[in-house]
Coordinates of C-alpha atoms in Angstrom, one line a residue:
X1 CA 150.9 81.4 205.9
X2 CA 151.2 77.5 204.5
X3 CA 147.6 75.3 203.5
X4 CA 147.1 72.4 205.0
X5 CA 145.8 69.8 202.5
X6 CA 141.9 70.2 203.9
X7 CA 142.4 73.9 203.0
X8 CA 144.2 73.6 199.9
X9 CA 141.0 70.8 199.0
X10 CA 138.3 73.5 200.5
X11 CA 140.0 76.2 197.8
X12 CA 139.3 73.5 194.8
X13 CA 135.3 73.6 195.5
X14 CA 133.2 76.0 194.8
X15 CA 129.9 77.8 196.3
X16 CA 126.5 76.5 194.3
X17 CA 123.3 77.9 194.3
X18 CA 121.9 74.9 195.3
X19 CA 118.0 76.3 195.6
X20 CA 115.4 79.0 195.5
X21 CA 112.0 78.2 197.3
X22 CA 109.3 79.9 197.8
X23 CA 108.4 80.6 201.9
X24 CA 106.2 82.3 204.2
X25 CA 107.0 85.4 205.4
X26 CA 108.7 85.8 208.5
X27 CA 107.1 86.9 211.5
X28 CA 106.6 90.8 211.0
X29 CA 107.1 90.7 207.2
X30 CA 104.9 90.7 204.5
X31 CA 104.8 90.0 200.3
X32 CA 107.0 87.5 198.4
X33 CA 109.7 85.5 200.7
X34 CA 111.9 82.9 199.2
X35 CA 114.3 80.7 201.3
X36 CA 117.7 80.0 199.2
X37 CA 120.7 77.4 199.9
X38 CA 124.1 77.8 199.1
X39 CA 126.5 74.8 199.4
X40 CA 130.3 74.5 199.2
X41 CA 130.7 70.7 199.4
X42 CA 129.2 69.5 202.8
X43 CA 128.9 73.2 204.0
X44 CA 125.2 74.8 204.1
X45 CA 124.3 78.6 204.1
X46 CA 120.7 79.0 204.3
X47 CA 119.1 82.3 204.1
X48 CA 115.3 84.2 202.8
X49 CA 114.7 87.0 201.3
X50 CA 112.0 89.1 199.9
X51 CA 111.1 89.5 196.4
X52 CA 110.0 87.3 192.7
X53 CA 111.7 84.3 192.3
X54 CA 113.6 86.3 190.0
X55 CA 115.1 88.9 192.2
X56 CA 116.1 86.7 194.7
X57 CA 118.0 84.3 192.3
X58 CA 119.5 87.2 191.1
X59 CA 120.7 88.0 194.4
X60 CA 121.5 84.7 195.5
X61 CA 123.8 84.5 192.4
X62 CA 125.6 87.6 192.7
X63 CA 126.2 86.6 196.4
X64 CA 127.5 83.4 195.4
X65 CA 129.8 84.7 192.9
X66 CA 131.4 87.3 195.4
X67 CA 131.8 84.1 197.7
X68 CA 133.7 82.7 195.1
X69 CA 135.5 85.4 194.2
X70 CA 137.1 85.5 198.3
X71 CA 137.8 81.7 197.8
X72 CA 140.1 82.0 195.1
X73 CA 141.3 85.8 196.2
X74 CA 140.6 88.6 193.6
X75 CA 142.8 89.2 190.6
X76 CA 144.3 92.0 190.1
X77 CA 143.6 94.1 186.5
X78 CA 146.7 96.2 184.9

């Protein structure tokens, strides 16, 4: 399969934690809740999660690293 250049420029920026905010709980839920945004240039994932500010940016980090990981494809260890 070839790239086109707007994929091939997609490929060259990276996912950033861009924030971790504090939030009401969603309907149902109770304790902690944090809303987080992840960008990759003009692209936005917004999500919440429960738990400390610390947990969640944890989380959010680890998931932004995977998302980085399945941009550039994983490499392979010998």
């Amino acid at each position: 399969m070839k790239l086109t250049g707007a994929t091939e420029t997609w490929l060259e920026v990276p996912f950033v934690r861009r924030s971790v905010t504090p939030t009401a709980a969603p309907e149902g839920g109770e304790g902690l809740w944090h809303q987080y945004v992840i960008t990759q240039g003009d692209n936005e994932i917004t999500g919440l999660r429960a738990g400390t500010l610390t947990e969640v940016t944890r989380h959010v980090d680890e998931l932004t690293e995977r998302l980085n990981e399945r941009r550039v494809g994983k490499q392979k260890h010998k």
